[in-house]
Coordinates of C-alpha atoms in Angstrom, one line a residue:
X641 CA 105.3 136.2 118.9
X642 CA 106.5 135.9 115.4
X643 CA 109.7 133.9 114.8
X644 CA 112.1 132.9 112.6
X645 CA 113.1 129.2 113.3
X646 CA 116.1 128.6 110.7
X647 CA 119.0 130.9 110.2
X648 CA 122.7 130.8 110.4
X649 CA 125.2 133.0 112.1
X650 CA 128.8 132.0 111.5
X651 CA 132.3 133.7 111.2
X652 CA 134.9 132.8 108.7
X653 CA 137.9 133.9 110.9
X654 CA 137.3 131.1 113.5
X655 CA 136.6 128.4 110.7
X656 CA 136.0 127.7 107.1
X657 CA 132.3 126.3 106.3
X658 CA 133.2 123.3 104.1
X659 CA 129.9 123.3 102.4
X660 CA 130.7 126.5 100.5
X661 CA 132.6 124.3 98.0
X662 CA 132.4 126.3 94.3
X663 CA 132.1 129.6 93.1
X664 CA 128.4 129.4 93.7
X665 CA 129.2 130.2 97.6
X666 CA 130.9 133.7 96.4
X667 CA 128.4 135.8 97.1
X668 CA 128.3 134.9 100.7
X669 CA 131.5 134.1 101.5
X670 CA 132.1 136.5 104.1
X671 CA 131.3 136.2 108.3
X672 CA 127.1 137.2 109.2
X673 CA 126.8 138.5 112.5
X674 CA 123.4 138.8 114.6
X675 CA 124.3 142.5 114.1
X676 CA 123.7 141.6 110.5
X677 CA 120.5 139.9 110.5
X678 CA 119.3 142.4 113.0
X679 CA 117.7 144.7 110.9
X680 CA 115.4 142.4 109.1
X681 CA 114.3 141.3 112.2
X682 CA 113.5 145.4 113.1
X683 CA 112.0 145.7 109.7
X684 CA 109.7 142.5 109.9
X685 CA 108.6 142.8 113.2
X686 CA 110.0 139.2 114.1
X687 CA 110.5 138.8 118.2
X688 CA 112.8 135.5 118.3
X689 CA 114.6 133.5 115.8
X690 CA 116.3 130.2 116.3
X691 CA 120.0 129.7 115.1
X692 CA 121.1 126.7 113.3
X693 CA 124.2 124.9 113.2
X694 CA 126.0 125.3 110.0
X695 CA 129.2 122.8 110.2
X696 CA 130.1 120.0 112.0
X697 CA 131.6 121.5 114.8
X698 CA 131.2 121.3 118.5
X699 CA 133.0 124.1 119.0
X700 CA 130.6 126.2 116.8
X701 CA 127.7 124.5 119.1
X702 CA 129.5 126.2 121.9
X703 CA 129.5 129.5 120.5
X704 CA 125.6 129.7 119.7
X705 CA 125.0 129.2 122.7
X706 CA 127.4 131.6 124.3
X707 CA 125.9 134.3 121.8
X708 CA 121.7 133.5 122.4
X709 CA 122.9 133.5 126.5
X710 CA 123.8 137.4 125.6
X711 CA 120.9 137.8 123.1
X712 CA 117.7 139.1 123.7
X713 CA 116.7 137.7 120.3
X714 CA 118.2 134.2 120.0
X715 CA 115.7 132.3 121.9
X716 CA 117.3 128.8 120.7
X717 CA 120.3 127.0 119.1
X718 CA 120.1 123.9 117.1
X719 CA 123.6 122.7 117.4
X720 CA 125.8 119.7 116.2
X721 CA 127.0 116.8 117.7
X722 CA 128.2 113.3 116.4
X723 CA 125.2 110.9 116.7
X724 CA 127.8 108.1 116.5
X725 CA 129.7 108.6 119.4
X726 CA 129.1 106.2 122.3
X727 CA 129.5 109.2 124.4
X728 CA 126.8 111.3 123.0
X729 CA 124.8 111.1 126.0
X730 CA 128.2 113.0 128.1
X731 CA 128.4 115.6 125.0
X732 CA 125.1 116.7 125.3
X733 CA 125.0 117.2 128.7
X734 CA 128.1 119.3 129.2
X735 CA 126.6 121.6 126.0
X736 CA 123.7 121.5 128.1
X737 CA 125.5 123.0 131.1
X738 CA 127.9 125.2 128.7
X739 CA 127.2 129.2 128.7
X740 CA 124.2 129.3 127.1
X741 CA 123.2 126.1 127.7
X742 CA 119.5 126.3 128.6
X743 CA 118.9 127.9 125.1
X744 CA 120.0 124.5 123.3
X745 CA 116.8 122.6 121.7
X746 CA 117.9 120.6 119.0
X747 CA 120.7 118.9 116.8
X748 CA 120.9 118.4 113.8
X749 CA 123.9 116.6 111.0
X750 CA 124.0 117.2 107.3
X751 CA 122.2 113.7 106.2
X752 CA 122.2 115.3 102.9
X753 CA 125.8 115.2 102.5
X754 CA 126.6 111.1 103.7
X755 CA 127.2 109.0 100.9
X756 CA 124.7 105.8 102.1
X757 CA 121.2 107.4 101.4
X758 CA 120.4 105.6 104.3
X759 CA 122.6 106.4 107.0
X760 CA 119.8 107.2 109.1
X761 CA 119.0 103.7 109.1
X762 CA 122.4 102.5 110.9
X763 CA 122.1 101.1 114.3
X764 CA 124.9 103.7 115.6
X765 CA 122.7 106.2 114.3
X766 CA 119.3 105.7 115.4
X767 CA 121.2 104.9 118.9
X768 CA 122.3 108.5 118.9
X769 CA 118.9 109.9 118.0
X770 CA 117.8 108.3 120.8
X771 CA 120.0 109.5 123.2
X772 CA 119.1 113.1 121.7
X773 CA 115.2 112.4 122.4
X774 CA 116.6 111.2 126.7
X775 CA 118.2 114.3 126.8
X776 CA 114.5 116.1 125.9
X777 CA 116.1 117.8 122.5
X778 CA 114.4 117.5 119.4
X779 CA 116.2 116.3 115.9
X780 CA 116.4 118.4 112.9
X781 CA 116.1 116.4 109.6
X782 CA 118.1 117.7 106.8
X783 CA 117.6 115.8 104.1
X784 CA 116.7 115.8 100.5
X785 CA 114.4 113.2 98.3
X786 CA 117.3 110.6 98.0
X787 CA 117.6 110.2 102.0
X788 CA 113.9 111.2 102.4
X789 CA 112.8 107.1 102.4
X790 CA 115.2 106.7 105.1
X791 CA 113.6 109.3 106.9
X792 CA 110.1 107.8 106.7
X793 CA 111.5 104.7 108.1
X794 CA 112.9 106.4 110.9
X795 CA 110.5 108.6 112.4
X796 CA 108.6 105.3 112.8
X797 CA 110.7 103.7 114.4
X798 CA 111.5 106.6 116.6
X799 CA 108.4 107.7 117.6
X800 CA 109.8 109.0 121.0
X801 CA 111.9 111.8 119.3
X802 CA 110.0 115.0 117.6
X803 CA 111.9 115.4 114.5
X804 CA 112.3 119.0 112.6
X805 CA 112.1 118.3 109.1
X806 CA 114.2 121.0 107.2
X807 CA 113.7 123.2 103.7
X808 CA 110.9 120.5 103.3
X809 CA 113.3 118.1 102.6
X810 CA 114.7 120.5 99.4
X811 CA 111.8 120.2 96.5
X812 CA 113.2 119.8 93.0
X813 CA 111.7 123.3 92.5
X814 CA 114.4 124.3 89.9
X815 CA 113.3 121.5 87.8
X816 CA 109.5 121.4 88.2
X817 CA 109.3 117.5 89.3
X818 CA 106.4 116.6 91.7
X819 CA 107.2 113.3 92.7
X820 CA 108.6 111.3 94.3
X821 CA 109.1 114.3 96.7
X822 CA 105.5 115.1 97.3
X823 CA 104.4 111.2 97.8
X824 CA 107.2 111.4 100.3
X825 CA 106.3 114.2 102.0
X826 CA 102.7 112.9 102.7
X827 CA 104.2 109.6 103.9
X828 CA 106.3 111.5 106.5
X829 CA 103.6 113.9 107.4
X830 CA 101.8 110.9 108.2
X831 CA 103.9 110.4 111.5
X832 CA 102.5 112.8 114.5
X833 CA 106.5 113.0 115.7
X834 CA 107.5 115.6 112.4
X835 CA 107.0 119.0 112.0
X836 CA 107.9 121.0 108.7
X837 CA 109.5 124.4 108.4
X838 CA 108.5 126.6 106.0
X839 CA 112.1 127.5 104.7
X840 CA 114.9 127.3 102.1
X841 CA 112.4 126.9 99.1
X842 CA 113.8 130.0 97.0
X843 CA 117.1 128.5 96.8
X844 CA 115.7 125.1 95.5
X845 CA 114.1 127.5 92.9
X846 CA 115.9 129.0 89.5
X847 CA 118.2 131.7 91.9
X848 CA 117.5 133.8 89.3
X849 CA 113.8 133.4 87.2
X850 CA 111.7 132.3 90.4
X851 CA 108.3 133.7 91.3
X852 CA 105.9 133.0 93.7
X853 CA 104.0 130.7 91.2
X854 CA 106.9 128.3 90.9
X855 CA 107.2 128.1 94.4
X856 CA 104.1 128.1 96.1
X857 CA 102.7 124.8 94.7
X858 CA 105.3 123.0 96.6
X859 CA 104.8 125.2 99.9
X860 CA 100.9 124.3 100.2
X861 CA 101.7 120.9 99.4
X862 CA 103.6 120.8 102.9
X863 CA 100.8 122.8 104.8
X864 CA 98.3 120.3 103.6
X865 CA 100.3 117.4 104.3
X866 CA 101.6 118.9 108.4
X867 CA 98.8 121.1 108.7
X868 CA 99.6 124.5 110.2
X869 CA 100.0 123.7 113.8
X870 CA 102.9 121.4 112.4
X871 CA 104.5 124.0 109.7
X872 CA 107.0 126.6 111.2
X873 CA 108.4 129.7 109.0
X874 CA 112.5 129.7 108.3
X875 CA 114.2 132.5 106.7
X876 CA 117.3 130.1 105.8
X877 CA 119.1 133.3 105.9
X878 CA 121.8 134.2 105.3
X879 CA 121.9 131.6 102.6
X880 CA 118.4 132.7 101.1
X881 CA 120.3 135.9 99.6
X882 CA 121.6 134.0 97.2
X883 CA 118.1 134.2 95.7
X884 CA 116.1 136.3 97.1
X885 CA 116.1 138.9 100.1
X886 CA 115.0 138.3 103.8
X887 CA 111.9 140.4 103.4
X888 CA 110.9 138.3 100.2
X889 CA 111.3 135.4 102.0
X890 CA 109.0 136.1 104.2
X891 CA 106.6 137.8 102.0
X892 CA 106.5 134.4 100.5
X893 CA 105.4 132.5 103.4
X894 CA 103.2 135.2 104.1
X895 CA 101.5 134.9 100.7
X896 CA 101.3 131.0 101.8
X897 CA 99.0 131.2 104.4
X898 CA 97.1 133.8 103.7
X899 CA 94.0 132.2 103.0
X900 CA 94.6 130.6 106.6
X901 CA 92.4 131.7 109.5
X902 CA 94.4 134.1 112.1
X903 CA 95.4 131.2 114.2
X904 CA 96.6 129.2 112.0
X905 CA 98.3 132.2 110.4
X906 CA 100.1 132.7 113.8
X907 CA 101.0 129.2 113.9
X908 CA 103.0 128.7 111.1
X909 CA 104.7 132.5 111.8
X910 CA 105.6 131.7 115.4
X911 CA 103.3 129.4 117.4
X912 CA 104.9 125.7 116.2
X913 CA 108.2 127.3 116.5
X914 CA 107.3 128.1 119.9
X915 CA 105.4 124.8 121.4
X916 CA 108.1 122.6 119.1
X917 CA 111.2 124.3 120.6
X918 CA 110.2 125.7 124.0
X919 CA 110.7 129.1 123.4
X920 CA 109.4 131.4 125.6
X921 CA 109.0 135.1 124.7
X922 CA 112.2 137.6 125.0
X923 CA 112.4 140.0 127.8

């Protein structure tokens, strides 16, 4: 079963995305449908995906999961929920038994966007991440380099919850720096608990100017640091067209692990998806 485990659906007539903040949004600032995405799915044989929150929104969580409980494609939602409220344990459970409900595997928060680069270090915090590993969902890191030291810290301490690290933790790509990214990246690899996906690396990259040879550096660096049974594809669409089209995307990752052995290869294209988010295969 090949899956992808990272895009977004969302729809600009039930709420704004507050992320698309500048003119650099434009190109897709418009509603994306699973009707949308459909045909790249067709076209690249992929059997599942899993959909990811894109706000801060309960409401939104509610909708994913109404939509993958009428999808045949949709085989999981990451959703969103406030890790700081003492309730958290009472949210989760009534998503849990919401329309949809069974298909909800993770949450995840924008760490990226909190001003304390280590936010994921407050005691409110790491209490709600561990009410999302009692209610058997995994955690979905999105973070870049600043927050990434706070992320190695807390996968440690955490070693309870399977954590989902994101766009591998958004490489400096555009500007060619190494470290401290990779150093980073190894460090966090270095914790059984975390998984890497394969995703959202074109749009680190010059939108424009990037090529495979820019990019791929930075890809095997997180496939020798996880290993394959620990790396998952992403398309990261629709926000990948701001770069780059869905079936360069995956070309890309395809290029990654070619020199991989066919179970490995299957891995990273479906396999960790599957195991890390209990997917099981469409009817």
């Amino acid at each position: 079963m090949r899956v992808d485990a990272h895009h977004h659906l969302w729809d600009l007539s039930r709420r704004e995305q507050p992320w698309m903040d500048g003119p650099w949004a434009d190109p897709i600032r418009r509603s994306y449908h699973l009707h949308h995405l459909a045909p790249e799915l067709d076209a690249h044989d992929i059997q599942a995906t899993v959909v990811v929150q894109a706000c801060s929104s309960s409401a939104e969580t509610e909708e994913l999961l109404a939509l993958a409980g009428e999808s045949d494609r949709i085989a999981a939602v990451v959703g969103w929920a406030d890790l700081t409220d003492p309730r958290l344990g009472d949210r989760l459970a009534r998503l849990s038994a919401a329309t949809g409900g069974d298909r909800l595997a993770g949450i995840r928060h924008q760490v990226q966007d909190e001003p304390d680069p280590r936010w994921l270090c407050r005691a409110d915090v790491r209490h709600g991440l561990a009410g999302v590993a009692e209610a058997g969902l995994v955690y979905d890191l999105l973070v870049t380099p600043r927050e990434l030291p706070a992320a190695v810290n807390t996968v440690r301490e955490l070693p309870e919850l399977v954590f989902v690290l994101d766009h591998a933790a958004k490489p400096p790509v555009a500007r060619g720096e190494w470290q401290p990214w990779a150093g980073l990246i190894t460090e966090l690899a270095a914790a059984p608990n975390v998984v890497c996906k394969l995703s959202g690396l074109v749009t680190e990259a010059d939108w424009r100017s990037w090529t495979p040879e820019r990019i791929l550096p930075y890809a095997r660096h997180v496939l020798d640091a996880f290993g394959p049974g620990r790396v998952m594809y992403g398309s990261d669409w629709p926000v990948c067209t701001l770069a780059a089209g869905y079936g360069q995307v995956l070309a890309l990752a395809e290029r990654c692990v070619a020199d991989l052995d066919p179970t490995e290869r299957a891995a990273v294209l479906g396999g960790t998806a599957a195991r890390v988010y209990g997917l099981n295969r469409p009817d």
